[in-house]
Coordinates of C-alpha atoms and ligand atoms in Angstrom, one line a residue:
M1157 CA 113.2 112.0 114.1
I1158 CA 115.4 115.1 114.7
E1159 CA 118.5 114.1 113.0
S1160 CA 119.9 111.8 110.3
G1161 CA 123.3 111.2 108.7
D1162 CA 123.3 114.6 107.0
K1163 CA 122.8 116.8 110.0
P1164 CA 124.1 115.1 113.0
L1165 CA 123.6 116.4 116.6
V1166 CA 127.1 115.4 117.4
E1167 CA 129.8 114.7 114.9
K1168 CA 133.4 114.5 115.7
A1169 CA 136.4 113.8 113.4
A1170 CA 134.2 113.9 110.4
G1171 CA 135.8 112.0 107.6
A1172 CA 137.0 109.1 109.7
A1173 CA 137.0 106.1 107.6
N1174 CA 134.2 104.2 109.4
P1175 CA 132.4 106.4 111.8
V1176 CA 130.5 104.7 114.6
R1177 CA 126.8 105.4 114.2
I1178 CA 124.8 105.4 117.4
L1179 CA 121.1 105.6 117.4
L1180 CA 119.6 107.2 120.5
V1181 CA 115.9 106.4 121.2
E1182 CA 114.9 109.0 123.8
D1183 CA 111.8 111.2 123.9
D1184 CA 113.0 113.7 126.4
P1185 CA 114.9 116.4 124.4
R1186 CA 116.9 117.5 127.5
A1187 CA 118.1 114.0 128.2
A1188 CA 118.9 113.6 124.5
L1189 CA 121.1 116.8 124.5
L1190 CA 122.8 115.7 127.7
L1191 CA 123.6 112.2 126.4
G1192 CA 124.9 113.7 123.2
E1193 CA 127.1 116.0 125.2
M1194 CA 128.4 113.1 127.2
L1195 CA 129.3 111.1 124.1
R1196 CA 131.1 114.1 122.6
M1197 CA 133.3 114.3 125.7
T1198 CA 134.2 110.7 125.7
W1199 CA 134.5 109.8 122.0
T1200 CA 137.7 110.7 120.2
D1201 CA 137.2 108.9 116.9
G1202 CA 134.5 109.3 114.3
L1203 CA 131.0 109.3 115.7
V1204 CA 127.6 110.0 114.2
L1205 CA 124.7 110.2 116.6
A1206 CA 121.2 109.7 115.2
H1207 CA 118.1 110.3 117.3
T1208 CA 114.5 109.2 117.3
E1209 CA 111.8 109.8 119.9
R1210 CA 109.9 106.6 119.4
V1211 CA 110.6 102.9 119.1
S1212 CA 108.7 102.6 115.9
D1213 CA 110.8 105.4 114.3
A1214 CA 113.9 103.6 115.6
T1215 CA 113.1 100.3 113.8
Q1216 CA 112.4 102.3 110.6
E1217 CA 115.7 104.1 110.9
L1218 CA 117.5 100.8 111.6
L1219 CA 116.0 99.2 108.5
E1220 CA 117.0 102.2 106.4
R1221 CA 120.4 103.1 107.7
G1222 CA 121.5 100.6 110.3
A1223 CA 123.7 101.6 113.3
S1224 CA 126.7 100.4 115.3
C1225 CA 124.7 100.5 118.6
V1226 CA 121.3 101.5 119.9
I1227 CA 120.8 103.3 123.1
L1228 CA 117.2 102.7 124.2
D1229 CA 115.6 104.6 127.1
L1230 CA 113.2 102.2 128.8
S1231 CA 111.3 105.1 130.3
I1232 CA 109.9 106.4 127.0
P1233 CA 106.3 105.5 126.3
G1234 CA 106.1 102.0 124.8
A1235 CA 109.7 101.1 125.4
D1236 CA 109.1 99.2 128.7
Q1237 CA 106.5 97.0 127.0
P1238 CA 107.4 93.4 126.4
G1239 CA 108.5 93.1 122.8
S1240 CA 110.0 96.6 122.3
I1241 CA 113.6 95.3 122.6
E1242 CA 112.7 92.4 120.4
A1243 CA 111.2 94.8 117.8
V1244 CA 114.5 96.7 117.7
R1245 CA 116.5 93.5 117.5
R1246 CA 114.3 92.3 114.7
A1247 CA 114.9 95.4 112.7
A1248 CA 118.6 94.9 113.1
P1249 CA 119.5 91.6 114.6
E1250 CA 123.2 92.3 114.6
V1251 CA 123.2 95.7 116.3
P1252 CA 123.8 95.7 120.0
I1253 CA 121.4 97.5 122.3
V1254 CA 122.2 99.3 125.5
V1255 CA 119.2 100.2 127.6
L1256 CA 118.9 103.1 130.0
S1257 CA 116.7 103.1 133.0
E1258 CA 115.6 105.6 135.7
S1259 CA 115.8 103.2 138.6
A1260 CA 117.8 100.2 139.7
D1261 CA 115.2 97.5 139.2
E1262 CA 116.9 94.1 139.1
D1263 CA 114.0 92.4 137.4
E1264 CA 113.7 95.0 134.7
A1265 CA 117.5 94.7 134.1
L1266 CA 117.3 90.9 133.8
R1267 CA 114.3 91.1 131.4
A1268 CA 116.2 93.5 129.2
I1269 CA 119.2 91.3 129.0
R1270 CA 117.1 88.3 128.3
A1271 CA 115.3 90.1 125.5
G1272 CA 118.7 90.7 124.0
A1273 CA 120.1 93.9 125.4
Q1274 CA 123.9 93.9 125.7
D1275 CA 124.0 96.2 128.7
Y1276 CA 121.8 98.0 131.2
L1277 CA 122.7 101.5 132.5
L1278 CA 121.2 103.7 135.2
K1279 CA 120.4 107.2 134.0
P1280 CA 120.9 109.0 137.4
T1281 CA 124.4 107.6 137.9
L1282 CA 125.6 107.9 134.4
Y1283 CA 128.7 109.8 133.6
P1284 CA 130.6 110.3 130.2
A1285 CA 133.4 107.8 130.7
L1286 CA 131.0 105.1 131.9
L1287 CA 128.7 105.7 128.9
G1288 CA 131.5 105.7 126.5
R1289 CA 133.0 102.5 127.9
A1290 CA 129.7 100.7 128.0
L1291 CA 129.1 101.5 124.3
R1292 CA 132.5 100.5 123.2
H1293 CA 132.3 97.2 125.0
A1294 CA 128.9 96.5 123.7
I1295 CA 130.0 97.1 120.1
E1296 CA 133.2 95.1 120.5
R1297 CA 131.6 92.2 122.2
N1298 CA 128.9 92.2 119.7
R1299 CA 131.3 92.3 116.8
S1300 CA 133.1 89.1 117.9
E1301 CA 129.9 87.3 118.7
V1302 CA 128.5 88.2 115.3
R1303 CA 131.8 87.1 113.6
L1304 CA 131.6 83.7 115.3
A1305 CA 128.0 83.3 114.7
R1306 CA 128.4 84.1 111.0
L1307 CA 131.0 81.4 110.6
A1308 CA 128.7 78.8 112.1
L1309 CA 125.5 80.0 110.5
H1310 CA 126.4 81.0 107.0
D1311 CA 127.3 79.2 103.8
P1312 CA 130.9 80.1 102.9
L1313 CA 130.3 80.0 99.1
T1314 CA 127.4 82.3 98.8
G1315 CA 127.5 84.1 102.1
L1316 CA 123.8 83.3 102.6
P1317 CA 122.4 81.9 105.9
N1318 CA 122.8 78.1 106.0
R1319 CA 120.2 75.5 106.9
A1320 CA 120.7 75.9 110.7
L1321 CA 120.1 79.6 110.6
F1322 CA 117.1 79.3 108.3
L1323 CA 115.5 76.7 110.6
D1324 CA 116.1 79.1 113.5
R1325 CA 114.6 82.1 111.8
L1326 CA 111.7 80.1 110.6
G1327 CA 111.1 78.9 114.1
V1328 CA 111.1 82.5 115.3
A1329 CA 108.7 83.5 112.5
L1330 CA 106.3 80.7 113.3
D1331 CA 106.3 81.7 117.0
R1332 CA 105.5 85.2 115.9
S1333 CA 102.7 84.1 113.6
R1334 CA 101.2 82.3 116.5
R1335 CA 100.7 85.7 118.1
T1336 CA 99.8 87.7 115.0
N1337 CA 97.9 85.1 113.1
A1338 CA 99.6 86.2 110.0
P1339 CA 100.6 83.3 107.7
V1340 CA 104.3 82.6 106.9
A1341 CA 105.3 81.6 103.4
V1342 CA 108.2 79.2 102.8
L1343 CA 109.6 78.7 99.3
F1344 CA 111.8 75.9 98.3
V1345 CA 113.8 76.6 95.2
D1346 CA 115.8 73.9 93.4
V1347 CA 117.9 74.4 90.3
D1348 CA 116.8 72.1 87.4
N1349 CA 119.5 69.8 86.0
F1350 CA 122.2 71.3 88.1
K1351 CA 124.2 68.1 87.9
E1352 CA 124.5 68.6 84.1
V1353 CA 126.1 72.1 84.6
N1354 CA 128.5 70.6 87.1
D1355 CA 129.3 67.6 84.9
S1356 CA 129.8 69.5 81.7
L1357 CA 131.4 72.7 82.9
G1358 CA 133.1 71.6 86.1
H1359 CA 132.5 72.2 89.8
G1360 CA 134.0 75.7 89.6
A1361 CA 131.4 76.7 87.1
G1362 CA 128.7 75.1 89.3
D1363 CA 129.9 77.2 92.2
E1364 CA 129.9 80.4 90.1
L1365 CA 126.4 79.6 89.0
L1366 CA 125.1 79.1 92.6
S1367 CA 126.8 82.4 93.7
A1368 CA 125.1 84.2 90.9
L1369 CA 121.7 82.8 91.6
A1370 CA 122.2 83.5 95.4
E1371 CA 122.9 87.1 94.5
R1372 CA 119.8 87.4 92.4
L1373 CA 117.6 86.0 95.1
R1374 CA 119.1 88.2 97.7
A1375 CA 118.5 91.3 95.5
M1376 CA 114.8 90.5 95.3
L1377 CA 114.1 90.5 99.0
R1378 CA 113.0 93.1 101.5
P1379 CA 115.4 93.5 104.5
M1380 CA 113.2 91.3 106.8
D1381 CA 112.9 88.4 104.4
T1382 CA 115.4 85.5 104.5
V1383 CA 117.0 83.5 101.7
A1384 CA 119.2 80.6 102.7
R1385 CA 121.3 78.1 100.9
F1386 CA 119.7 75.0 102.2
G1387 CA 121.9 72.4 100.6
G1388 CA 123.7 71.7 97.3
D1389 CA 121.6 73.5 94.7
E1390 CA 118.7 74.2 97.0
F1391 CA 117.6 77.6 98.3
T1392 CA 114.9 78.3 100.8
L1393 CA 113.1 81.6 101.4
L1394 CA 111.0 82.9 104.2
F1395 CA 108.4 85.6 104.0
E1396 CA 106.4 87.2 106.8
E1397 CA 103.9 90.0 106.8
L1398 CA 103.0 89.6 103.1
E1399 CA 100.5 92.3 102.1
S1400 CA 98.2 89.6 100.7
E1401 CA 98.5 85.9 100.0
R1402 CA 98.4 86.7 96.4
E1403 CA 101.8 88.3 96.8
V1404 CA 103.5 84.9 97.3
V1405 CA 102.3 83.8 93.8
L1406 CA 103.8 87.0 92.4
I1407 CA 107.1 86.4 94.3
A1408 CA 107.3 82.8 92.9
E1409 CA 106.8 84.2 89.4
R1410 CA 109.4 86.9 89.9
I1411 CA 111.9 84.3 91.2
S1412 CA 111.3 82.1 88.3
D1413 CA 111.8 85.1 85.9
A1414 CA 115.0 86.4 87.6
T1415 CA 116.7 83.0 87.9
S1416 CA 116.1 82.1 84.3
L1417 CA 118.0 85.0 82.9
P1418 CA 121.4 84.0 81.4
V1419 CA 124.3 83.8 83.8
R1420 CA 127.8 84.8 82.6
L1421 CA 130.4 82.3 83.9
R1422 CA 134.1 82.2 83.2
A1423 CA 133.5 79.2 81.0
G1424 CA 130.9 81.1 79.0
E1425 CA 127.2 82.0 79.3
T1426 CA 124.7 79.5 80.5
S1427 CA 121.1 79.6 81.7
V1428 CA 119.1 77.4 84.0
T1429 CA 115.6 77.2 85.3
V1430 CA 114.4 76.5 88.8
S1431 CA 111.5 74.6 90.3
I1432 CA 109.7 76.3 93.2
G1433 CA 107.6 74.8 95.9
V1434 CA 105.4 77.1 98.1
A1435 CA 104.0 76.3 101.5
M1436 CA 101.8 78.8 103.2
V1437 CA 101.9 78.1 106.9
G1438 CA 98.7 79.4 108.6
D1439 CA 98.5 76.6 111.2
P1440 CA 100.6 77.5 114.2
S1441 CA 101.2 73.9 115.2
V1442 CA 103.3 73.2 112.1
S1443 CA 107.0 72.8 112.9
P1444 CA 109.7 74.5 110.9
E1445 CA 110.8 71.1 109.6
A1446 CA 107.3 70.3 108.5
A1447 CA 106.9 73.6 106.8
I1448 CA 110.1 73.0 104.8
R1449 CA 109.0 69.4 104.0
N1450 CA 105.7 70.8 102.6
A1451 CA 107.5 73.3 100.4
D1452 CA 109.9 70.6 99.3
A1453 CA 107.1 68.2 98.4
A1454 CA 105.4 71.0 96.4
M1455 CA 108.8 71.6 94.6
Y1456 CA 108.9 68.0 93.6
R1457 CA 105.5 68.2 92.1
A1458 CA 106.6 71.2 90.1
K1459 CA 109.5 69.2 88.8
E1460 CA 107.3 66.3 87.9
R1461 CA 104.9 68.4 86.0
G1462 CA 107.9 69.8 84.1
R1463 CA 106.3 72.8 82.6
A1464 CA 105.1 74.2 85.9
R1465 CA 107.4 76.8 87.4
Y1466 CA 106.0 76.6 90.8
E1467 CA 103.6 74.5 92.8
L1468 CA 101.7 75.1 96.0
F1469 CA 101.7 72.6 98.8
D1470 CA 98.8 70.3 98.4
E1471 CA 96.9 70.4 101.6
S1472 CA 93.3 70.6 100.8
S1473 CA 92.6 73.8 102.7
S1474 CA 95.8 75.6 101.7
R1475 CA 95.3 74.2 98.2
R1476 CA 91.9 75.7 97.9
A1477 CA 93.0 79.0 99.4
L1478 CA 95.9 79.2 96.9
E1479 CA 93.8 78.1 94.0
R1480 CA 91.6 81.0 94.8
I1481 CA 94.5 83.3 94.9
Q1482 CA 95.8 82.0 91.6
M1483 CA 92.3 82.4 90.2
E1484 CA 92.1 85.9 91.5
T1485 CA 95.5 86.8 90.0
A1486 CA 94.6 85.3 86.7
L1487 CA 91.2 87.0 86.7
S1488 CA 92.7 90.4 87.5
R1489 CA 94.7 90.1 84.3
A1490 CA 92.0 88.6 82.1
V1491 CA 90.5 91.9 80.9
D1492 CA 93.8 93.3 79.8
R1493 CA 94.7 90.0 78.2
H1494 CA 91.4 89.9 76.2
E1495 CA 90.4 86.5 77.7
F1496 CA 86.7 87.1 78.0
R1497 CA 84.3 85.8 75.3
I1498 CA 80.7 86.8 75.0
H1499 CA 78.2 84.3 73.7
Y1500 CA 74.6 85.3 72.8
Q1501 CA 71.5 83.3 73.4
P1502 CA 68.3 84.2 71.5
T1503 CA 64.9 84.9 73.0
I1504 CA 62.0 83.8 70.8
S1505 CA 58.6 85.4 70.7
L1506 CA 55.8 82.9 71.4
D1507 CA 53.1 84.6 69.4
A1508 CA 55.0 85.6 66.3
P1509 CA 58.0 83.7 64.8
G1510 CA 61.5 85.1 65.2
V1511 CA 64.3 86.3 67.4
I1512 CA 63.3 89.3 69.5
G1513 CA 66.4 89.5 71.6
L1514 CA 69.9 88.2 72.3
E1515 CA 71.2 87.7 75.8
A1516 CA 75.0 88.4 76.3
L1517 CA 76.5 85.6 78.4
V1518 CA 80.1 86.0 79.4
R1519 CA 82.7 83.2 79.3
W1520 CA 86.4 83.2 80.3
Q1521 CA 88.9 81.6 78.1
H1522 CA 91.3 80.6 80.9
P1523 CA 94.9 80.2 79.8
E1524 CA 95.1 76.7 81.3
R1525 CA 91.6 75.6 82.2
G1526 CA 89.9 76.3 79.0
L1527 CA 86.5 78.0 78.5
L1528 CA 84.9 78.7 81.9
A1529 CA 81.2 79.3 82.5
P1530 CA 80.1 82.3 84.6
H1531 CA 79.4 80.3 87.7
E1532 CA 83.1 79.4 87.9
F1533 CA 84.3 83.0 88.1
I1534 CA 81.5 85.5 88.5
P1535 CA 81.1 84.8 92.3
L1536 CA 84.8 85.5 92.8
A1537 CA 84.7 88.6 90.5
E1538 CA 81.7 89.8 92.5
E1539 CA 83.5 89.3 95.8
T1540 CA 86.6 91.1 94.7
G1541 CA 84.9 93.9 92.8
M1542 CA 86.5 92.8 89.5
V1543 CA 83.0 92.2 88.2
L1544 CA 82.7 96.0 87.6
G1545 CA 85.5 95.8 85.0
I1546 CA 84.2 92.6 83.5
G1547 CA 80.7 94.1 83.4
A1548 CA 81.9 97.2 81.6
Y1549 CA 83.6 95.0 79.0
V1550 CA 80.5 92.9 78.4
L1551 CA 78.3 96.0 78.1
E1552 CA 80.6 97.7 75.6
H1553 CA 80.9 94.7 73.4
A1554 CA 77.2 93.9 73.5
L1555 CA 76.3 97.4 72.5
D1556 CA 78.7 97.3 69.6
R1557 CA 77.0 94.2 68.4
I1558 CA 73.5 95.5 68.8
V1559 CA 74.3 98.6 66.7
R1560 CA 75.3 96.3 63.8
W1561 CA 72.5 93.8 64.3
R1562 CA 69.9 96.6 64.4
R1563 CA 70.9 97.5 60.8
V1564 CA 69.5 94.1 59.8
R1565 CA 66.7 93.7 62.4
P1566 CA 65.6 97.1 63.6
D1567 CA 63.6 95.8 66.6
V1568 CA 66.0 93.2 68.0
T1569 CA 67.4 93.9 71.5
V1570 CA 70.5 92.8 73.5
S1571 CA 70.3 91.8 77.1
V1572 CA 73.2 92.2 79.5
N1573 CA 73.2 90.7 83.0
L1574 CA 74.1 93.0 85.9
S1575 CA 75.7 91.9 89.2
A1576 CA 74.6 93.2 92.6
R1577 CA 77.8 95.2 92.7
Q1578 CA 77.0 97.1 89.6
L1579 CA 73.5 97.9 91.0
E1580 CA 75.1 99.3 94.1
D1581 CA 77.8 101.2 92.2
A1582 CA 76.7 104.9 92.3
G1583 CA 78.5 105.9 89.1
F1584 CA 77.2 103.0 87.0
A1585 CA 74.2 104.8 85.5
R1586 CA 76.3 107.8 84.4
R1587 CA 78.9 105.6 82.8
L1588 CA 76.2 103.5 81.2
A1589 CA 74.8 106.6 79.5
S1590 CA 78.2 107.6 78.1
T1591 CA 78.9 104.1 76.9
I1592 CA 75.6 103.9 75.1
A1593 CA 76.3 107.3 73.5
A1594 CA 79.8 106.3 72.6
C1595 CA 78.6 103.2 70.8
G1596 CA 76.0 105.1 68.9
A1597 CA 73.2 102.8 70.2
T1598 CA 69.6 103.5 70.9
P1599 CA 68.9 103.1 74.6
A1600 CA 65.8 101.0 73.8
A1601 CA 68.0 98.5 72.1
L1602 CA 69.5 97.5 75.5
C1603 CA 67.8 95.4 78.2
L1604 CA 69.5 95.1 81.6
E1605 CA 68.8 91.9 83.5
V1606 CA 69.0 92.0 87.3
S1607 CA 68.4 88.8 89.2
E1608 CA 65.7 88.7 91.9
L1609 CA 68.3 87.6 94.4
A1610 CA 70.4 90.7 93.7
V1611 CA 67.3 92.9 94.3
T1612 CA 66.4 91.1 97.5
R1613 CA 69.9 92.0 98.8
N1614 CA 69.0 95.7 99.0
P1615 CA 65.6 96.5 97.5
A1616 CA 65.8 100.2 98.1
V1617 CA 69.1 100.6 96.3
A1618 CA 67.9 98.4 93.5
Q1619 CA 64.8 100.3 93.0
E1620 CA 66.6 103.6 92.7
A1621 CA 69.2 102.1 90.3
L1622 CA 66.6 100.5 88.1
A1623 CA 64.6 103.8 88.0
R1624 CA 67.8 105.5 86.8
F1625 CA 68.3 103.0 84.0
R1626 CA 64.7 103.4 82.9
A1627 CA 65.1 107.1 82.9
L1628 CA 67.8 106.6 80.2
G1629 CA 65.4 104.7 78.0
V1630 CA 66.9 101.3 78.8
T1631 CA 64.6 98.3 79.4
V1632 CA 64.9 96.4 82.7
A1633 CA 64.2 92.7 83.3
L1634 CA 63.9 90.8 86.6
D1635 CA 65.9 87.7 86.0
D1636 CA 65.6 84.3 87.7
Y1637 CA 62.2 85.2 89.1
G1638 CA 60.8 82.8 91.6
I1639 CA 63.9 81.7 93.5
G1640 CA 64.4 85.0 95.4
S1641 CA 62.1 86.3 98.1
S1642 CA 60.8 89.6 96.8
S1643 CA 57.4 90.4 98.2
L1644 CA 54.5 91.4 96.0
S1645 CA 54.8 94.9 97.3
T1646 CA 58.4 95.1 96.4
L1647 CA 57.7 93.6 93.0
K1648 CA 54.9 96.2 92.4
R1649 CA 57.2 99.1 93.2
L1650 CA 60.2 97.8 91.1
P1651 CA 60.6 99.7 87.9
V1652 CA 60.9 96.7 85.6
D1653 CA 59.5 95.9 82.2
M1654 CA 60.0 92.1 82.1
L1655 CA 59.9 89.0 84.3
K1656 CA 62.1 86.1 83.4
I1657 CA 60.8 82.9 85.0
H1658 CA 63.6 80.8 86.5
Q1659 CA 64.4 77.7 84.6
S1660 CA 63.6 75.4 87.5
F1661 CA 59.9 76.2 87.1
V1662 CA 60.1 75.7 83.4
S1663 CA 61.9 72.3 83.6
A1664 CA 59.3 71.1 86.1
L1665 CA 56.5 71.7 83.6
G1666 CA 54.9 68.5 82.5
T1667 CA 55.7 66.7 85.8
G1668 CA 52.3 67.5 87.3
P1669 CA 49.3 69.8 87.3
E1670 CA 50.7 72.0 90.2
E1671 CA 53.7 73.0 88.2
A1672 CA 51.6 74.3 85.4
S1673 CA 49.5 76.3 87.8
I1674 CA 52.5 77.9 89.4
V1675 CA 53.9 79.0 86.0
G1676 CA 50.4 80.1 85.0
A1677 CA 50.1 82.2 88.2
V1678 CA 53.4 83.9 87.5
V1679 CA 52.4 84.7 84.0
K1680 CA 49.1 86.2 85.2
L1681 CA 51.0 88.1 88.0
G1682 CA 53.4 89.6 85.4
H1683 CA 50.7 90.6 83.1
A1684 CA 48.6 92.2 85.9
L1685 CA 51.7 94.4 86.6
G1686 CA 52.0 95.2 82.9
L1687 CA 55.1 93.2 82.5
E1688 CA 56.3 91.0 79.6
V1689 CA 56.9 87.4 80.8
V1690 CA 59.8 85.3 79.4
A1691 CA 60.4 81.7 80.3
E1692 CA 64.1 80.6 80.7
G1693 CA 65.6 77.2 80.1
V1694 CA 63.1 75.7 77.7
E1695 CA 64.5 72.3 76.6
T1696 CA 61.5 70.3 75.3
D1697 CA 58.6 70.8 72.8
R1698 CA 56.2 69.8 75.6
Q1699 CA 57.4 72.7 77.8
L1700 CA 57.2 75.1 74.9
A1701 CA 53.6 74.0 74.2
E1702 CA 52.6 74.4 77.8
L1703 CA 54.1 77.8 78.0
R1704 CA 52.3 78.9 74.9
A1705 CA 49.1 77.6 76.4
L1706 CA 49.7 79.5 79.6
G1707 CA 50.0 82.7 77.8
C1708 CA 53.7 83.3 78.3
D1709 CA 55.1 86.0 75.9
A1710 CA 58.5 84.7 75.0
A1711 CA 61.0 81.9 75.7
Q1712 CA 64.6 81.1 75.8
G1713 CA 66.3 77.7 76.0
F1714 CA 68.5 75.1 74.4
L1715 CA 65.4 74.0 72.4
L1716 CA 65.2 77.4 70.8
G1717 CA 68.8 78.2 70.5
R1718 CA 72.0 77.7 72.5
P1719 CA 74.3 80.5 73.4
V1720 CA 76.6 81.1 70.3
T1721 CA 79.3 83.5 69.3
G1722 CA 78.6 87.0 68.0
E1723 CA 79.8 85.9 64.5
Q1724 CA 77.3 83.1 64.5
V1725 CA 74.5 85.6 65.4
D1726 CA 75.8 87.7 62.5
A1727 CA 75.2 84.8 60.2
L1728 CA 71.9 83.8 61.8
L1729 CA 70.4 87.3 61.4
A1730 CA 71.7 87.6 57.8
A1731 CA 70.0 84.4 56.8
Ligands
C2E1956 P1 71.0 83.8 83.4 O1 71.1 85.3 83.2 O2 69.8 83.3 84.0 O3 71.4 83.1 82.1 C1 70.8 81.9 81.6 C2 71.7 80.7 81.9 O4 70.9 79.6 81.6 C3 72.9 80.7 80.9 O5 73.9 80.1 81.6 C4 72.4 79.9 79.8 O6 73.4 79.3 79.1 C5 71.6 78.8 80.6 N1 70.6 78.2 79.7 C6 69.9 78.8 78.7 N2 69.0 77.9 78.2 C7 69.1 76.8 78.9 C8 68.5 75.5 78.8 O7 67.6 75.2 78.0 N3 68.8 74.6 79.7 C9 69.8 74.8 80.6 N4 70.1 73.8 81.5 N5 70.4 76.0 80.7 C10 70.1 77.0 79.9 P2 75.3 80.7 81.7 O8 75.8 81.3 80.4 O9 76.2 79.7 82.3 O10 75.1 81.9 82.7 C11 74.8 81.7 84.0 C12 74.5 82.9 84.8 O11 75.7 83.7 84.9 C13 73.5 83.8 84.1 O12 72.2 83.4 84.4 C14 73.8 85.1 84.7 O13 73.2 85.3 86.0 C15 75.3 85.1 84.9 N6 76.0 85.8 83.9 C16 76.2 85.5 82.6 N7 76.9 86.5 82.0 C17 77.0 87.5 82.9 C18 77.6 88.8 82.8 O14 78.1 89.3 81.8 N8 77.6 89.5 84.0 C19 77.1 89.0 85.1 N9 77.1 89.8 86.2 N10 76.5 87.8 85.2 C20 76.5 87.1 84.1
MG1957 MG1 70.1 86.6 82.4
MG1958 MG1 68.2 83.6 84.4

């Protein structure tokens, strides 16, 4: 980009009311100078010439500043490719394009015109008057076409595109998404109780309200998005190239917020709400009409549910994808909104009475779905990396508790579960050390539980991480032992202090002699490696008796104590 509005290559009759702005897309600097010179000779009224060397810069320039006409040299790299004219048109659908070519190639000329160019000029035979005339004609012809098209394709009240234009743009967007595979989002927005406004305040007020809402919607969009007045009190919106699918949820929320602000009408102030239906179209065979129907159906569901501001189209796959997005959005806010709760489950010694440890188990108090167990959100948190933030939160709170509990029971420990991500996080051990110090805890009061599955994922990384934890003085337990596939040699090398036998082995106790031998073997294995062995998920007295007989050191399970709140543990330890 050599020039912009502030430092034009060519500028005549500066101060003319409405200068014509021409964007020249030309990579050859000599040709650019020559064309500028030609224009200067032929143009007598206000003219600003902007210049970019590449098509991509040109589309950017058009999006930012617009132009009265584009001169596109087809010989520059990339410009002769199919789609380059479309790309320019897409950035500024209402700006005429005049293409320049080195040679008289009829096919090329036809292709350019079909792609939307207004005119086709041959560089070698170009002279100032011809160039000037071609540009003027292109601009004039285009102006009247645009005027006519506007009349037919826009809603006179709000100035927004009408249903016909929306359907057309949606069709183009769906075609494009067939090539790019990027989903298209269609939103259907309907004003709640619009009839009441019309009936009580009059049609004039209804019109004012619709215009105000149209203005708010328009103000929220990027230049490439479309908002249309689809019918009476219905607006439709079209989004392409969303950064992530999560964005559409945020957009729906923003629309809902923006439209519910009070509107000042001549008859006084009023406020309305809207219901929004969202359809994500990822399937290229869906027609524009079907996409709108889906968004409309979702909007109706939002209305039915009353309290819901927006609904997502209920097609099982899109539903699941969107649920996931909603979940992800909610999860990303949950730490800041203090929605996590930590419950603690006791571990009981099998040779001496009493609680020896408490395992921190996280729960999510979801704003709509209630208290969620870890399996409902930890996998997603793990996938997105949010588990790092959640893990830090759990650790901090568990350490705070243990400092207080240790004042009453000096030997009690707190266990915190780690995810594979935390194991792989290079900075975790360092942050752990400062968290422990900040809470004023003794490192030995903390036990970190790592599942055997997480270790199997990357044994070398796990081994190194666990060694670092132990170097800090923290205890390490191998959780859910028995369902992973760690070899004996891996197990021998792993720097751990404790084995927790997975509850599936414990619940099988009592069903046959083999089950007892398996648990017995694991206990012996653990002891041979110098590890403490803890049984998980003890639910019956019989299981407890067998475990004791097999020499297991400690146990955890509903029989011995369910996970309870920190306050309940406070009371338990005080008693
Ligand atoms: P885990 O570490 O093996 O925790 C034991 C799970 O078994 C807990 O489920 C506990 O409530 C349940 N349980 C305990 N005793 C019994 C019993 O007698 N019978 C039965 N049927 N279940 C019992 P919860 O709280 O749903 O946690 C599930 C898993 O989620 C945990 O398994 C752990 O892997 C993970 N998790 C929990 N909190 C966190 C956390 O803060 N961070 C990470 N990364 N993972 C966590
Ligand atoms: Mg655990
Ligand atoms: Mg476990």
